[in-house]
CSV table of N, CA and C in Angstrom, one decimal:
chain,number,residue,atom,x,y,z
P,730,ASP,N,-19.0,34.7,-5.7
P,730,ASP,CA,-17.7,35.5,-5.3
P,730,ASP,C,-16.6,34.3,-4.8
P,731,ASP,N,-15.2,34.4,-5.9
P,731,ASP,CA,-14.2,34.0,-5.6
P,731,ASP,C,-13.2,34.7,-4.6
P,732,ASN,N,-13.0,34.0,-3.7
P,732,ASN,CA,-11.6,34.1,-2.6
P,732,ASN,C,-10.9,33.5,-2.5
P,733,GLY,N,-10.4,32.8,-4.1
P,733,GLY,CA,-9.1,32.5,-3.7
P,733,GLY,C,-9.5,30.4,-3.9
P,734,PRO,N,-8.1,29.8,-3.9
P,734,PRO,CA,-8.1,28.5,-3.3
P,734,PRO,C,-8.7,28.0,-2.1
P,735,PRO,N,-9.4,26.9,-1.9
P,735,PRO,CA,-10.1,26.6,-0.7
P,735,PRO,C,-8.5,26.2,0.3
P,736,PRO,N,-8.5,26.8,1.9
P,736,PRO,CA,-7.2,26.3,2.2
P,736,PRO,C,-6.9,24.5,1.9
P,737,PRO,N,-5.1,24.3,2.0
P,737,PRO,CA,-5.0,23.6,1.9
P,737,PRO,C,-5.3,22.3,3.2
P,738,SER,N,-5.0,21.4,2.9
P,738,SER,CA,-5.9,20.4,3.7
P,738,SER,C,-4.5,19.0,4.0
P,739,ALA,N,-3.6,19.1,2.9
P,739,ALA,CA,-2.6,18.0,3.0
P,739,ALA,C,-1.6,18.3,2.2
P,740,VAL,N,-0.4,18.9,3.7
P,740,VAL,CA,1.2,18.7,2.0
P,740,VAL,C,1.8,17.5,2.4
P,741,THR,N,2.0,17.2,1.1
P,741,THR,CA,2.8,15.7,1.3
P,741,THR,C,4.4,16.1,1.5
P,742,ALA,N,5.6,15.8,1.4
P,742,ALA,CA,6.5,16.3,1.1
P,742,ALA,C,7.3,14.9,0.7
P,743,ARG,N,8.3,14.7,-0.6
P,743,ARG,CA,8.8,13.4,-1.3
P,743,ARG,C,10.4,14.1,-1.4
P,744,THR,N,11.1,13.0,-1.7
P,744,THR,CA,12.8,13.3,-2.3
P,744,THR,C,12.5,12.0,-2.5
P,745,GLU,N,14.1,11.7,-3.5
P,745,GLU,CA,14.3,10.7,-4.3
P,745,GLU,C,15.0,10.0,-3.5
P,746,THR,N,15.6,10.7,-2.6
P,746,THR,CA,16.9,10.1,-1.4
P,746,THR,C,15.9,10.3,-0.5
P,747,ALA,N,16.9,9.5,0.4
P,747,ALA,CA,16.6,9.6,2.1
P,747,ALA,C,17.5,10.3,2.5
P,748,PHE,N,16.9,11.4,3.2
P,748,PHE,CA,18.4,12.2,4.0
P,748,PHE,C,18.9,11.7,4.7
P,749,ALA,N,18.9,10.5,5.7
P,749,ALA,CA,19.9,9.3,6.7
P,749,ALA,C,20.6,9.4,6.0
P,750,GLY,N,21.8,9.5,6.6
P,750,GLY,CA,23.2,9.1,6.4
P,750,GLY,C,23.9,10.1,5.9
P,751,VAL,N,23.1,11.5,5.4
P,751,VAL,CA,23.9,12.3,4.3
P,751,VAL,C,25.2,13.5,5.8
P,752,ALA,N,25.8,13.4,4.9
P,752,ALA,CA,27.4,13.9,6.2
P,752,ALA,C,26.4,15.1,6.3
P,753,ALA,N,26.6,15.7,7.3
P,753,ALA,CA,26.6,17.7,8.1
P,753,ALA,C,27.9,17.8,6.9
P,754,GLY,N,27.1,19.4,6.3
P,754,GLY,CA,27.8,20.1,5.4
P,754,GLY,C,27.8,19.6,4.0
P,755,SER,N,27.1,18.4,3.9
P,755,SER,CA,27.3,17.7,2.2
P,755,SER,C,25.9,18.6,1.5
P,756,GLN,N,25.6,18.2,0.3
P,756,GLN,CA,24.7,18.8,-0.7
P,756,GLN,C,24.0,18.1,-0.8
P,757,ILE,N,22.3,18.0,-0.8
P,757,ILE,CA,21.6,17.2,-0.9
P,757,ILE,C,20.8,17.2,-2.6
P,758,ILE,N,21.1,16.4,-3.8
P,758,ILE,CA,21.3,16.6,-4.6
P,758,ILE,C,19.9,16.4,-5.3
P,759,ASP,N,19.2,16.0,-4.9
P,759,ASP,CA,17.5,15.6,-5.2
P,759,ASP,C,16.7,16.5,-4.9
P,760,PRO,N,16.1,17.1,-5.5
P,760,PRO,CA,15.2,18.3,-4.6
P,760,PRO,C,14.1,17.8,-3.3
P,761,LEU,N,13.9,18.4,-2.3
P,761,LEU,CA,12.7,18.4,-1.8
P,761,LEU,C,11.6,19.0,-2.4
P,762,VAL,N,10.3,17.4,-2.8
P,762,VAL,CA,9.5,18.0,-3.5
P,762,VAL,C,8.1,18.0,-2.3
P,763,VAL,N,7.0,19.1,-2.5
P,763,VAL,CA,5.7,19.2,-1.6
P,763,VAL,C,4.9,18.8,-2.8
P,764,ARG,N,3.7,18.5,-2.3
P,764,ARG,CA,2.2,18.0,-2.9
P,764,ARG,C,1.2,19.0,-2.1
P,765,VAL,N,0.9,20.2,-2.3
P,765,VAL,CA,-0.4,20.1,-1.8
P,765,VAL,C,-1.7,20.1,-2.1
P,766,THR,N,-2.6,19.9,-1.3
P,766,THR,CA,-3.7,19.5,-1.7
P,766,THR,C,-4.8,19.5,-0.4
P,767,ALA,N,-6.2,19.9,-1.8
P,767,ALA,CA,-7.8,20.5,-0.8
P,767,ALA,C,-8.6,19.0,-0.7
P,768,ALA,N,-8.9,19.7,0.4
P,768,ALA,CA,-9.7,17.7,1.5
P,768,ALA,C,-10.3,17.3,0.6
P,769,ASN,N,-10.2,17.5,-0.9
P,769,ASN,CA,-11.0,16.3,-2.0
P,769,ASN,C,-9.9,15.9,-2.6
P,770,GLY,N,-8.6,16.4,-2.2
P,770,GLY,CA,-7.9,15.4,-2.6
P,770,GLY,C,-7.3,16.4,-4.7
P,771,SER,N,-7.9,17.5,-4.3
P,771,SER,CA,-7.4,17.9,-6.1
P,771,SER,C,-6.6,18.7,-5.6
P,772,PRO,N,-5.5,19.1,-6.7
P,772,PRO,CA,-4.5,20.1,-6.3
P,772,PRO,C,-4.2,21.3,-6.2
P,773,LEU,N,-3.5,22.2,-5.6
P,773,LEU,CA,-3.5,23.8,-5.3
P,773,LEU,C,-2.5,24.1,-5.8
P,774,GLY,N,-2.9,24.7,-7.1
P,774,GLY,CA,-1.5,25.6,-7.1
P,774,GLY,C,-1.9,27.4,-6.7
P,775,GLY,N,-0.4,28.1,-7.2
P,775,GLY,CA,-0.5,29.3,-6.5
P,775,GLY,C,0.0,29.6,-4.9
P,776,ILE,N,-0.2,28.2,-4.7
P,776,ILE,CA,-0.1,28.4,-3.3
P,776,ILE,C,1.8,28.6,-2.6
P,777,PRO,N,2.2,29.7,-2.0
P,777,PRO,CA,3.3,30.0,-1.1
P,777,PRO,C,3.7,28.6,-0.6
P,778,VAL,N,4.7,28.2,-0.8
P,778,VAL,CA,5.6,26.9,0.2
P,778,VAL,C,6.7,27.6,1.2
P,779,SER,N,7.0,27.7,2.0
P,779,SER,CA,8.5,28.1,3.0
P,779,SER,C,9.0,26.5,3.2
P,780,PHE,N,10.2,26.5,3.0
P,780,PHE,CA,11.1,25.7,3.3
P,780,PHE,C,12.2,26.1,4.5
P,781,ALA,N,12.4,25.4,5.6
P,781,ALA,CA,13.7,25.6,6.3
P,781,ALA,C,14.1,24.2,7.2
P,782,ALA,N,15.6,24.9,7.2
P,782,ALA,CA,16.1,23.9,8.4
P,782,ALA,C,15.8,23.8,9.4
P,783,THR,N,15.6,23.4,10.4
P,783,THR,CA,15.0,23.5,11.6
P,783,THR,C,15.6,22.7,12.4
P,784,GLN,N,17.1,22.3,11.6
P,784,GLN,CA,18.0,21.5,13.1
P,784,GLN,C,19.5,21.4,12.3
P,785,GLY,N,20.2,21.7,13.3
P,785,GLY,CA,21.6,21.3,12.1
P,785,GLY,C,22.2,22.3,11.8
P,786,GLY,N,21.7,23.5,11.7
P,786,GLY,CA,21.9,24.4,10.9
P,786,GLY,C,22.2,24.4,9.2
P,787,GLY,N,21.7,24.2,9.0
P,787,GLY,CA,21.6,23.7,7.6
P,787,GLY,C,20.6,25.4,7.0
P,788,THR,N,20.8,24.9,5.7
P,788,THR,CA,20.3,25.9,4.7
P,788,THR,C,18.9,25.3,3.4
P,789,VAL,N,18.2,26.3,3.0
P,789,VAL,CA,17.6,25.4,2.3
P,789,VAL,C,17.7,26.8,0.4
P,790,SER,N,17.2,26.1,-0.1
P,790,SER,CA,17.7,26.8,-1.4
P,790,SER,C,16.9,26.4,-2.8
P,791,PRO,N,15.8,26.9,-2.8
P,791,PRO,CA,15.2,28.1,-2.5
P,791,PRO,C,14.5,27.9,-1.5
P,792,ALA,N,14.5,28.9,-0.9
P,792,ALA,CA,13.7,29.2,1.1
P,792,ALA,C,11.8,29.1,0.5
P,793,VAL,N,11.7,29.8,-0.4
P,793,VAL,CA,10.3,30.1,-0.8
P,793,VAL,C,10.1,29.5,-2.2
P,794,ASP,N,9.2,28.6,-2.7
P,794,ASP,CA,8.6,28.3,-3.7
P,794,ASP,C,7.1,28.9,-4.0
P,795,THR,N,6.3,28.4,-5.4
P,795,THR,CA,5.0,28.7,-5.2
P,795,THR,C,4.7,27.0,-5.6
P,796,THR,N,3.3,26.7,-5.8
P,796,THR,CA,2.8,25.4,-6.4
P,796,THR,C,2.4,25.8,-7.6
P,797,ASP,N,2.8,24.7,-8.9
P,797,ASP,CA,2.4,24.7,-9.9
P,797,ASP,C,0.9,24.7,-9.7
P,798,ASN,N,0.2,24.2,-11.4
P,798,ASN,CA,-1.1,23.7,-11.4
P,798,ASN,C,-1.2,22.0,-11.2
P,799,ASN,N,-0.6,21.6,-10.5
P,799,ASN,CA,-0.5,20.1,-10.1
P,799,ASN,C,-0.4,20.6,-8.9
P,800,GLY,N,-0.1,21.1,-7.8
P,800,GLY,CA,0.3,21.5,-6.7
P,800,GLY,C,1.3,21.2,-6.0
P,801,VAL,N,2.2,21.2,-7.1
P,801,VAL,CA,3.9,20.6,-6.8
P,801,VAL,C,4.6,21.8,-6.5
P,802,ALA,N,5.4,21.9,-5.4
P,802,ALA,CA,6.7,22.7,-5.2
P,802,ALA,C,7.8,22.0,-4.9
C-alpha cells in the first residue's frame, strides 16, 4: 500500500547571498532554495513548500513551489 512519500524530517534553506544588510524595499536577486529530505536523508520530490515573509512587510514570489526529484524547491 503506497500512501505517498514519507513525512519530511528536514528542510534546509540556503541562498547564494546573505540577507543581512539588504535595504528595505530591495529585491533579493538570488533565489531562496530549500531541500526537503526524509529521515534517512533521501530527497523527497513532489512536496509542496510555502514561502512567506514573516517580518518587515516583504513579499515572496513564488509563494508556493513543489520539490523536484532532488527534493529542491
